[in-house]
Coordinates of C-alpha atoms in Angstrom, one line a residue:
M18 CA -28.2 9.0 116.4
V19 CA -30.4 8.5 113.4
I20 CA -33.5 6.3 113.5
I21 CA -34.2 4.6 110.2
L22 CA -37.7 3.3 109.5
P23 CA -37.9 -0.4 108.6
G24 CA -37.2 -0.8 104.9
E25 CA -36.5 2.9 104.4
T26 CA -33.3 4.8 103.6
K27 CA -34.8 8.3 104.2
K28 CA -34.2 10.1 107.5
G29 CA -35.3 13.1 109.4
E30 CA -36.7 16.0 107.3
A31 CA -36.9 13.8 104.2
L32 CA -39.7 11.8 105.9
T33 CA -43.2 12.7 105.1
P34 CA -45.5 13.9 107.9
K35 CA -47.3 10.5 107.9
E36 CA -43.9 8.7 108.3
I37 CA -42.8 11.0 111.1
V38 CA -46.1 10.4 113.0
A39 CA -45.7 6.7 112.5
E40 CA -42.2 6.8 113.9
L41 CA -43.3 8.8 116.9
D42 CA -46.2 6.3 117.5
E43 CA -43.6 3.7 118.2
Y44 CA -42.4 5.5 121.3
I45 CA -45.3 7.8 122.4
V46 CA -48.9 6.8 123.0
G47 CA -51.7 9.2 121.9
Q48 CA -51.2 12.9 121.4
R49 CA -52.0 12.8 117.7
N50 CA -52.5 16.5 117.3
A51 CA -49.1 17.3 118.8
K52 CA -47.4 14.7 116.6
R53 CA -49.1 16.1 113.5
A54 CA -48.0 19.6 114.4
V55 CA -44.3 18.8 114.9
A56 CA -44.4 16.5 111.8
I57 CA -45.6 19.4 109.6
A58 CA -43.1 21.8 111.2
L59 CA -40.3 19.3 110.4
R60 CA -41.4 18.7 106.9
N61 CA -41.7 22.4 106.2
R62 CA -37.9 22.7 106.9
W63 CA -37.3 20.2 104.1
R64 CA -39.8 22.1 101.8
R65 CA -37.9 25.3 102.6
Q66 CA -34.7 23.8 101.4
Q67 CA -36.2 23.1 98.0
L68 CA -37.1 26.8 97.4
A69 CA -35.1 29.3 95.5
P70 CA -32.4 30.9 97.7
D71 CA -34.0 34.4 97.8
L72 CA -37.4 32.9 98.9
R73 CA -35.8 30.4 101.2
E74 CA -34.4 33.1 103.4
E75 CA -37.9 34.7 103.8
V76 CA -39.6 31.5 105.1
A77 CA -39.6 31.5 108.9
P78 CA -40.0 28.4 111.0
K79 CA -43.4 27.7 112.5
N80 CA -42.6 27.6 116.2
I81 CA -44.8 25.6 118.5
I82 CA -46.2 25.9 122.0
M83 CA -47.3 22.6 123.6
I84 CA -49.9 23.0 126.3
G85 CA -50.5 20.2 128.7
P86 CA -49.9 18.7 132.2
T87 CA -46.6 17.1 133.2
G88 CA -45.9 13.6 132.0
V89 CA -48.1 13.5 128.9
G90 CA -45.2 13.4 126.4
K91 CA -44.3 17.0 125.6
T92 CA -40.6 16.5 126.1
E93 CA -40.5 13.1 124.6
I94 CA -42.1 14.3 121.3
A95 CA -39.4 17.0 121.0
R96 CA -36.6 14.6 121.9
R97 CA -37.6 11.9 119.5
L98 CA -38.0 14.5 116.8
A99 CA -34.4 15.6 117.2
K100 CA -33.1 12.0 117.2
M101 CA -35.0 11.3 113.9
T102 CA -33.3 14.3 112.2
A103 CA -29.8 13.9 113.8
S104 CA -30.3 17.6 114.5
P105 CA -28.6 19.6 117.2
F106 CA -31.2 19.6 120.0
I107 CA -31.1 21.2 123.4
K108 CA -33.7 21.2 126.2
V109 CA -33.7 24.1 128.6
E110 CA -36.0 25.2 131.4
A111 CA -37.1 28.8 130.9
S112 CA -37.3 29.3 134.6
K113 CA -33.5 29.0 134.9
F114 CA -32.9 32.2 133.0
T115 CA -33.2 35.7 134.4
E116 CA -33.4 39.2 133.0
V117 CA -30.2 40.8 131.9
G118 CA -28.7 42.6 134.9
Y119 CA -29.8 39.9 137.4
V120 CA -27.8 37.0 138.6
G121 CA -28.6 34.0 136.4
R122 CA -28.0 32.5 132.9
D123 CA -28.0 34.7 129.8
V124 CA -30.5 33.5 127.2
E125 CA -27.8 33.7 124.5
S126 CA -26.1 30.7 126.3
I127 CA -28.9 28.6 124.8
I128 CA -27.5 29.1 121.3
R129 CA -23.9 28.7 122.5
D130 CA -24.8 25.4 124.1
L131 CA -26.7 24.3 121.0
T132 CA -23.6 25.2 118.9
E133 CA -21.4 23.0 121.2
L134 CA -23.8 20.1 120.6
G135 CA -23.7 20.8 116.9
V136 CA -19.9 20.7 116.9
S137 CA -20.0 17.4 118.9
L138 CA -22.4 15.9 116.4
V139 CA -20.3 16.8 113.3
R140 CA -17.1 15.8 115.0
E141 CA -18.5 12.3 115.8
E142 CA -19.6 11.9 112.2
R143 CA -16.1 12.9 110.9
A144 CA -14.5 10.6 113.5
K145 CA -16.4 7.7 112.1
Q146 CA -15.4 8.6 108.5
V147 CA -11.7 8.7 109.3
R148 CA -11.7 5.8 111.9
A149 CA -10.1 3.3 109.5
Q150 CA -7.2 5.6 108.6
A151 CA -6.8 6.6 112.3
E152 CA -6.5 3.0 113.3
F153 CA -3.9 2.3 110.6
N154 CA -1.9 5.3 111.6
A155 CA -2.1 4.3 115.3
R156 CA -0.9 0.8 114.4
E157 CA 2.1 2.2 112.6
R158 CA 2.9 4.4 115.6
L159 CA 2.6 1.4 117.9
L160 CA 5.0 -0.6 115.8
D161 CA 7.5 2.4 115.9
L162 CA 7.2 2.2 119.7
L163 CA 7.6 -1.5 119.9
L164 CA 10.4 -1.6 117.4
P165 CA 12.4 1.6 117.4
T166 CA 14.5 2.0 114.3
R167 CA 18.2 2.4 114.7
S168 CA 19.8 5.8 114.2
T169 CA 21.1 6.1 110.6
G170 CA 22.4 9.6 110.9
F171 CA 19.6 10.8 108.6
S172 CA 18.5 14.4 109.3
P173 CA 14.8 15.2 108.9
Y174 CA 15.9 18.6 107.5
S175 CA 17.8 17.0 104.7
Q176 CA 16.6 17.4 101.1
Q177 CA 17.4 13.7 100.5
P178 CA 14.7 11.1 100.9
A179 CA 14.9 8.9 104.0
P180 CA 16.8 5.6 103.5
E181 CA 14.6 2.6 103.0
P182 CA 14.8 -0.1 105.8
D183 CA 16.6 -3.2 104.8
A184 CA 14.8 -6.5 104.1
S185 CA 15.5 -7.9 107.6
A186 CA 14.0 -4.9 109.3
R187 CA 10.9 -5.0 107.1
E188 CA 10.5 -8.7 107.8
T189 CA 10.8 -8.1 111.6
R190 CA 8.3 -5.3 111.5
D191 CA 5.8 -7.4 109.4
K192 CA 6.1 -10.2 112.0
L193 CA 5.6 -7.8 114.9
G194 CA 2.6 -6.3 113.0
A195 CA 1.0 -9.7 112.7
W196 CA 1.4 -10.4 116.4
L197 CA -0.1 -7.0 117.1
D198 CA -3.1 -7.7 114.9
D199 CA -3.6 -11.1 116.6
G200 CA -3.7 -9.4 120.0
R201 CA -0.6 -11.2 121.3
L202 CA 1.1 -7.9 122.4
E203 CA -1.8 -6.3 124.2
T204 CA -0.1 -6.5 127.6
R205 CA 3.3 -5.4 126.4
E206 CA 4.3 -2.0 127.8
V207 CA 5.2 1.0 125.6
E208 CA 6.1 4.6 126.4
V209 CA 3.6 7.1 125.1
D210 CA 3.6 10.9 125.0
V211 CA 0.4 11.9 126.9
R212 CA -1.0 15.4 127.0
E213 CA -1.5 16.9 130.4
S214 CA -3.3 20.1 131.5
S215 CA -1.9 22.3 134.2
F216 CA -5.2 24.1 134.6
P217 CA -7.9 21.3 134.7
S218 CA -10.6 23.4 136.2
F219 CA -10.8 25.7 133.2
E220 CA -14.0 24.0 131.8
I221 CA -15.9 25.3 134.9
F222 CA -15.4 28.8 133.7
S223 CA -15.5 28.3 129.9
N224 CA -19.2 29.0 129.5
Q225 CA -19.4 31.8 132.0
G226 CA -18.4 35.1 130.5
V227 CA -15.1 34.3 128.6
E228 CA -17.0 32.9 125.6
E229 CA -19.3 35.9 125.5
M230 CA -16.3 38.1 124.8
G231 CA -15.5 36.0 121.7
V232 CA -12.2 34.9 123.3
N233 CA -11.0 31.3 123.2
M234 CA -8.5 31.1 126.2
K235 CA -7.2 27.8 125.0
D236 CA -5.9 29.4 121.8
M237 CA -4.4 32.3 123.7
L238 CA -2.6 30.2 126.3
P239 CA -2.0 26.8 124.8
G240 CA 0.6 25.9 127.3
L241 CA -1.9 26.0 130.1
F242 CA -4.5 23.8 128.5
G243 CA -3.1 20.6 127.3
G244 CA -0.1 21.9 125.3
K245 CA 2.5 20.0 127.3
T246 CA 3.1 16.2 127.1
R247 CA 4.8 13.7 129.4
K248 CA 6.1 10.2 128.9
K249 CA 3.9 7.5 130.4
K250 CA 4.3 3.7 130.3
M251 CA 1.1 1.8 129.6
A252 CA -0.1 -1.5 128.0
V253 CA -0.4 -1.6 124.2
G254 CA -4.2 -2.0 124.5
D255 CA -4.5 1.3 126.4
A256 CA -2.0 3.1 124.2
R257 CA -3.9 2.1 121.1
E258 CA -7.0 4.1 122.1
I259 CA -4.9 7.2 123.0
L260 CA -3.1 7.0 119.7
I261 CA -6.3 6.5 117.7
A262 CA -7.8 9.6 119.4
E263 CA -4.7 11.6 118.5
E264 CA -4.7 10.4 114.9
T265 CA -8.4 11.1 114.6
E266 CA -7.8 14.7 115.7
K267 CA -5.0 15.1 113.2
L268 CA -7.2 13.8 110.3
I269 CA -10.2 16.0 111.2
D270 CA -10.2 19.6 109.9
Q271 CA -11.5 21.5 112.9
S272 CA -12.3 24.7 111.0
S273 CA -14.4 22.6 108.6
V274 CA -16.2 21.0 111.6
S275 CA -17.0 24.4 113.0
R276 CA -18.4 25.7 109.7
D277 CA -20.5 22.6 109.1
A278 CA -21.7 22.7 112.8
I279 CA -22.8 26.3 112.5
S280 CA -24.6 25.6 109.3
R281 CA -26.4 22.6 110.8
V282 CA -27.4 24.6 113.9
E283 CA -28.7 27.5 111.8
Q284 CA -30.6 25.3 109.4
S285 CA -31.9 22.4 111.5
G286 CA -31.3 23.2 115.2
I287 CA -34.1 22.6 117.6
V288 CA -34.5 24.4 121.0
F289 CA -37.0 22.9 123.4
L290 CA -38.1 25.6 125.9
D291 CA -39.7 23.8 128.8
E292 CA -41.6 25.5 131.7
I293 CA -42.4 28.5 129.6
D294 CA -45.5 29.0 131.6
K295 CA -43.3 29.8 134.6
I296 CA -42.1 33.1 133.0
A297 CA -45.6 34.1 131.8
G298 CA -47.3 36.7 134.0
R299 CA -49.5 39.7 133.8
E300 CA -48.2 43.2 133.7
S301 CA -47.0 44.3 137.1
T302 CA -44.8 47.1 138.5
H303 CA -43.4 45.0 141.4
G304 CA -42.7 41.5 142.4
P305 CA -41.4 38.6 140.3
D306 CA -43.4 39.5 137.2
V307 CA -40.8 42.2 136.3
S308 CA -38.1 39.5 136.0
R309 CA -40.4 37.1 134.2
Q310 CA -41.3 39.6 131.5
G311 CA -37.6 40.6 131.4
V312 CA -36.8 37.0 130.4
Q313 CA -39.4 37.1 127.8
R314 CA -38.0 40.3 126.3
D315 CA -34.5 38.7 126.3
L316 CA -35.8 35.6 124.6
L317 CA -37.7 37.6 121.9
P318 CA -34.7 38.5 119.7
I319 CA -33.4 34.9 119.9
V320 CA -36.7 33.5 118.7
E321 CA -37.3 36.3 116.2
G322 CA -33.9 35.9 114.7
T323 CA -30.6 37.5 115.7
T324 CA -26.9 36.7 115.6
V325 CA -25.1 35.2 118.6
N326 CA -21.4 35.3 119.1
T327 CA -19.9 31.9 120.0
K328 CA -16.3 30.7 120.1
Y329 CA -16.9 28.9 116.8
G330 CA -18.2 31.9 115.0
M331 CA -21.4 33.9 114.6
V332 CA -24.6 31.9 114.6
R333 CA -27.9 33.2 113.2
T334 CA -31.0 32.0 114.9
D335 CA -33.5 33.0 112.1
H336 CA -34.3 29.4 111.1
I337 CA -33.8 27.5 114.4
L338 CA -37.0 25.7 115.4
F339 CA -38.3 26.6 118.9
V340 CA -40.7 24.3 120.6
A341 CA -42.0 25.6 123.9
A342 CA -44.0 23.7 126.5
G343 CA -45.8 24.4 129.7
A344 CA -48.7 23.1 131.9
F345 CA -50.2 26.6 132.1
H346 CA -52.2 25.7 135.2
V347 CA -52.0 29.2 136.7
S348 CA -51.1 31.3 133.7
K349 CA -52.1 30.9 130.1
P350 CA -50.4 31.5 126.7
S351 CA -52.1 34.9 126.4
D352 CA -50.1 36.0 129.5
L353 CA -46.9 36.0 127.4
I354 CA -45.9 39.3 125.9
P355 CA -47.7 39.8 122.6
E356 CA -44.5 39.9 120.6
L357 CA -43.4 36.5 121.9
Q358 CA -46.9 35.0 121.4
G359 CA -46.7 36.0 117.7
R360 CA -43.5 34.1 117.3
F361 CA -45.2 30.8 118.3
P362 CA -48.0 30.6 115.8
I363 CA -48.8 26.9 116.4
R364 CA -50.4 25.9 119.6
V365 CA -51.2 22.4 120.5
E366 CA -53.1 21.1 123.6
L367 CA -52.0 17.7 124.8
E368 CA -54.6 15.5 126.5
S369 CA -54.3 14.1 130.0
L370 CA -53.6 10.4 130.1
S371 CA -56.4 7.9 130.9
Q372 CA -56.3 4.4 132.3
D373 CA -56.5 3.0 128.8
D374 CA -53.5 5.2 127.8
F375 CA -51.5 3.8 130.7
Q376 CA -52.2 0.3 129.6
R377 CA -51.0 1.1 126.1
I378 CA -47.9 2.8 127.5
L379 CA -47.0 -0.3 129.5
R380 CA -47.3 -2.5 126.4
E381 CA -47.0 -0.8 123.0
P382 CA -44.0 1.5 122.8
R383 CA -40.8 0.0 121.4
H384 CA -39.1 0.5 124.7
S385 CA -42.1 0.0 126.9
L386 CA -41.7 0.0 130.7
T387 CA -42.6 -3.7 131.1
R388 CA -40.0 -4.6 128.5
Q389 CA -37.4 -2.4 130.3
Y390 CA -38.0 -4.2 133.6
R391 CA -38.0 -7.7 131.9
E392 CA -34.7 -7.0 130.2
L393 CA -33.1 -5.5 133.4
L394 CA -34.0 -8.6 135.5
A395 CA -33.0 -10.9 132.7
T396 CA -29.4 -9.8 133.2
E397 CA -29.7 -11.5 136.6
G398 CA -31.2 -14.7 135.1
V399 CA -34.7 -13.8 136.3
E400 CA -37.6 -14.3 133.9
L401 CA -40.2 -11.6 134.6
R402 CA -43.7 -12.0 133.2
F403 CA -46.6 -9.5 133.3
T404 CA -50.1 -11.0 132.8
D405 CA -52.7 -8.9 131.0
D406 CA -54.8 -8.5 134.1
A407 CA -51.7 -7.3 136.0
V408 CA -51.1 -4.6 133.4
G409 CA -54.7 -3.5 133.7
E410 CA -54.4 -3.3 137.5
I411 CA -51.2 -1.3 137.3
A412 CA -52.9 1.2 134.9
R413 CA -55.9 1.4 137.2
F414 CA -53.8 2.2 140.3
A415 CA -51.8 4.8 138.3
A416 CA -55.0 6.6 137.2
E417 CA -56.4 6.4 140.7
V418 CA -53.4 7.9 142.4
N419 CA -53.1 10.6 139.7
T420 CA -56.8 11.5 140.5
K421 CA -56.4 11.5 144.3
T422 CA -53.0 13.3 144.4
E423 CA -51.0 15.4 141.9
N424 CA -51.5 14.3 138.3
I425 CA -47.9 13.6 137.0
G426 CA -49.0 11.6 134.0
A427 CA -47.0 8.6 132.8
R428 CA -44.3 9.3 135.3
R429 CA -46.7 7.7 137.9
L430 CA -46.1 4.4 136.2
H431 CA -42.4 4.6 137.0
T432 CA -43.1 5.2 140.7
I433 CA -45.7 2.4 140.9
L434 CA -43.5 -0.2 139.0
E435 CA -40.5 0.6 141.3
R436 CA -42.7 0.0 144.3
L437 CA -44.3 -3.1 142.8
L438 CA -41.0 -4.8 141.9
D439 CA -39.0 -3.6 144.9
D440 CA -38.7 -7.1 146.5
V441 CA -38.0 -8.9 143.2
S442 CA -35.2 -6.4 142.3
F443 CA -33.7 -6.7 145.8
R444 CA -33.7 -10.5 145.8
A445 CA -32.8 -11.0 142.1
D446 CA -29.6 -12.9 142.9
D447 CA -31.6 -15.4 145.0
L448 CA -34.2 -15.8 142.2
K449 CA -31.7 -16.6 139.5
G450 CA -33.0 -19.2 137.1
T451 CA -36.6 -18.8 138.1
A452 CA -39.7 -17.2 136.5
V453 CA -41.6 -14.5 138.4
V454 CA -45.1 -13.9 137.3
I455 CA -46.7 -10.6 138.1
D456 CA -50.5 -11.0 138.0
A457 CA -53.4 -8.9 139.3
A458 CA -53.4 -10.5 142.7
Y459 CA -49.7 -9.7 143.1
V460 CA -50.3 -6.1 142.1
R461 CA -53.2 -5.7 144.5
A462 CA -51.3 -7.2 147.4
A463 CA -48.3 -4.9 146.8
L464 CA -50.2 -1.7 146.2
A465 CA -53.7 -1.8 147.6
D466 CA -52.9 -0.6 151.1
V467 CA -50.7 2.2 149.9
V468 CA -53.3 3.4 147.3
R469 CA -56.1 3.2 149.9
D470 CA -54.2 5.5 152.3
D471 CA -54.3 8.9 150.6
D472 CA -51.8 10.5 153.0
L473 CA -49.3 7.6 152.5
S474 CA -49.7 7.5 148.7
R475 CA -48.7 11.2 148.5
Y476 CA -45.3 10.3 149.9
V477 CA -44.8 6.7 148.6
L478 CA -46.4 6.9 145.1

């Protein structure tokens, strides 16, 4: 998905830092320093592409560590950045990986998963490019199924060209084609060859070990993984989608997709390493710190630049942008091993959200929470309105609960709004055609008792 700024044709890395920050401002409140840092990092990738090839290879990405409590926008900044650039983007939790030799995920699987996403991105783009031709080919195949041609004794191995259909057959086919285009044959049944797999559970194991050996089992044993077909009767409408998918696959050069995907991953891939503070720990000879630092040592070559073997080919990680994030309540960035610290030269501290920030989050973003709830209930014919004083009260309650209990940032607003609108959402079918006004009195009546009771708010809000 590519987000285009109003009135602009530029996208992603071609945007200036100011334009990137302006786009992020439409979705994320505050955190200007973090937005500036990622905007500069993104623009530097475009600048690098303008350099001479020999110098271009020497310019390393400026990886970033975002430091801040949960719910302040760390993940959202990285996610929106990836959408703007249409870049392969993957979010992983560092705590899910373990040191080599222990039970757990191998850090190289990050790059393999990123490559899979890159292949999906390129394949979707190619599918859009060939969609018209695929639809035409599928239409011709449907006509062949609806109007099988009589046997003429012609051999497909003959050196002679196939005989042209007579005028009557062409006229019949044209008429049938017109009916097909008008949708008059959607319920007519046809018999289609459908691929079947005799080993459907293969995908469970595909990313666990087999790929690491550089082996594609689907290529080695095609008969097990969708190589067989069987006849199946279905309506024309259902058959069309299957045939379009088959024709799309035929029109797309898979080797070209793999090459372009690898190039895109290498040049514009983004890895968001969340919870990096969970693997930061001081030197220790026993306990969990050994495994934590083992994960850091395993991550180091990926971040520094290495080559990872995937089923699509070798992927270099030298110019992939790594954005790490963590709350660092217990540990601090300096607890990371020095080599890894050096690979994250940019550090940005995100600010905790205030009551004013909560008010802005409820109103300003393009997909603000109040708008989301309004649109959701509008599907049931209920008009939901939030008064200004209600928004202020919701923000006040969110800030108060965050202060009294765990500070979970903007995520507190989701919890409070669900509690606030619980009755309206449940009775939406009875309220159809009415307007529900949420004012300050409504908010206080719904939330005051819960917020006042500290013990109860810990479990309810």
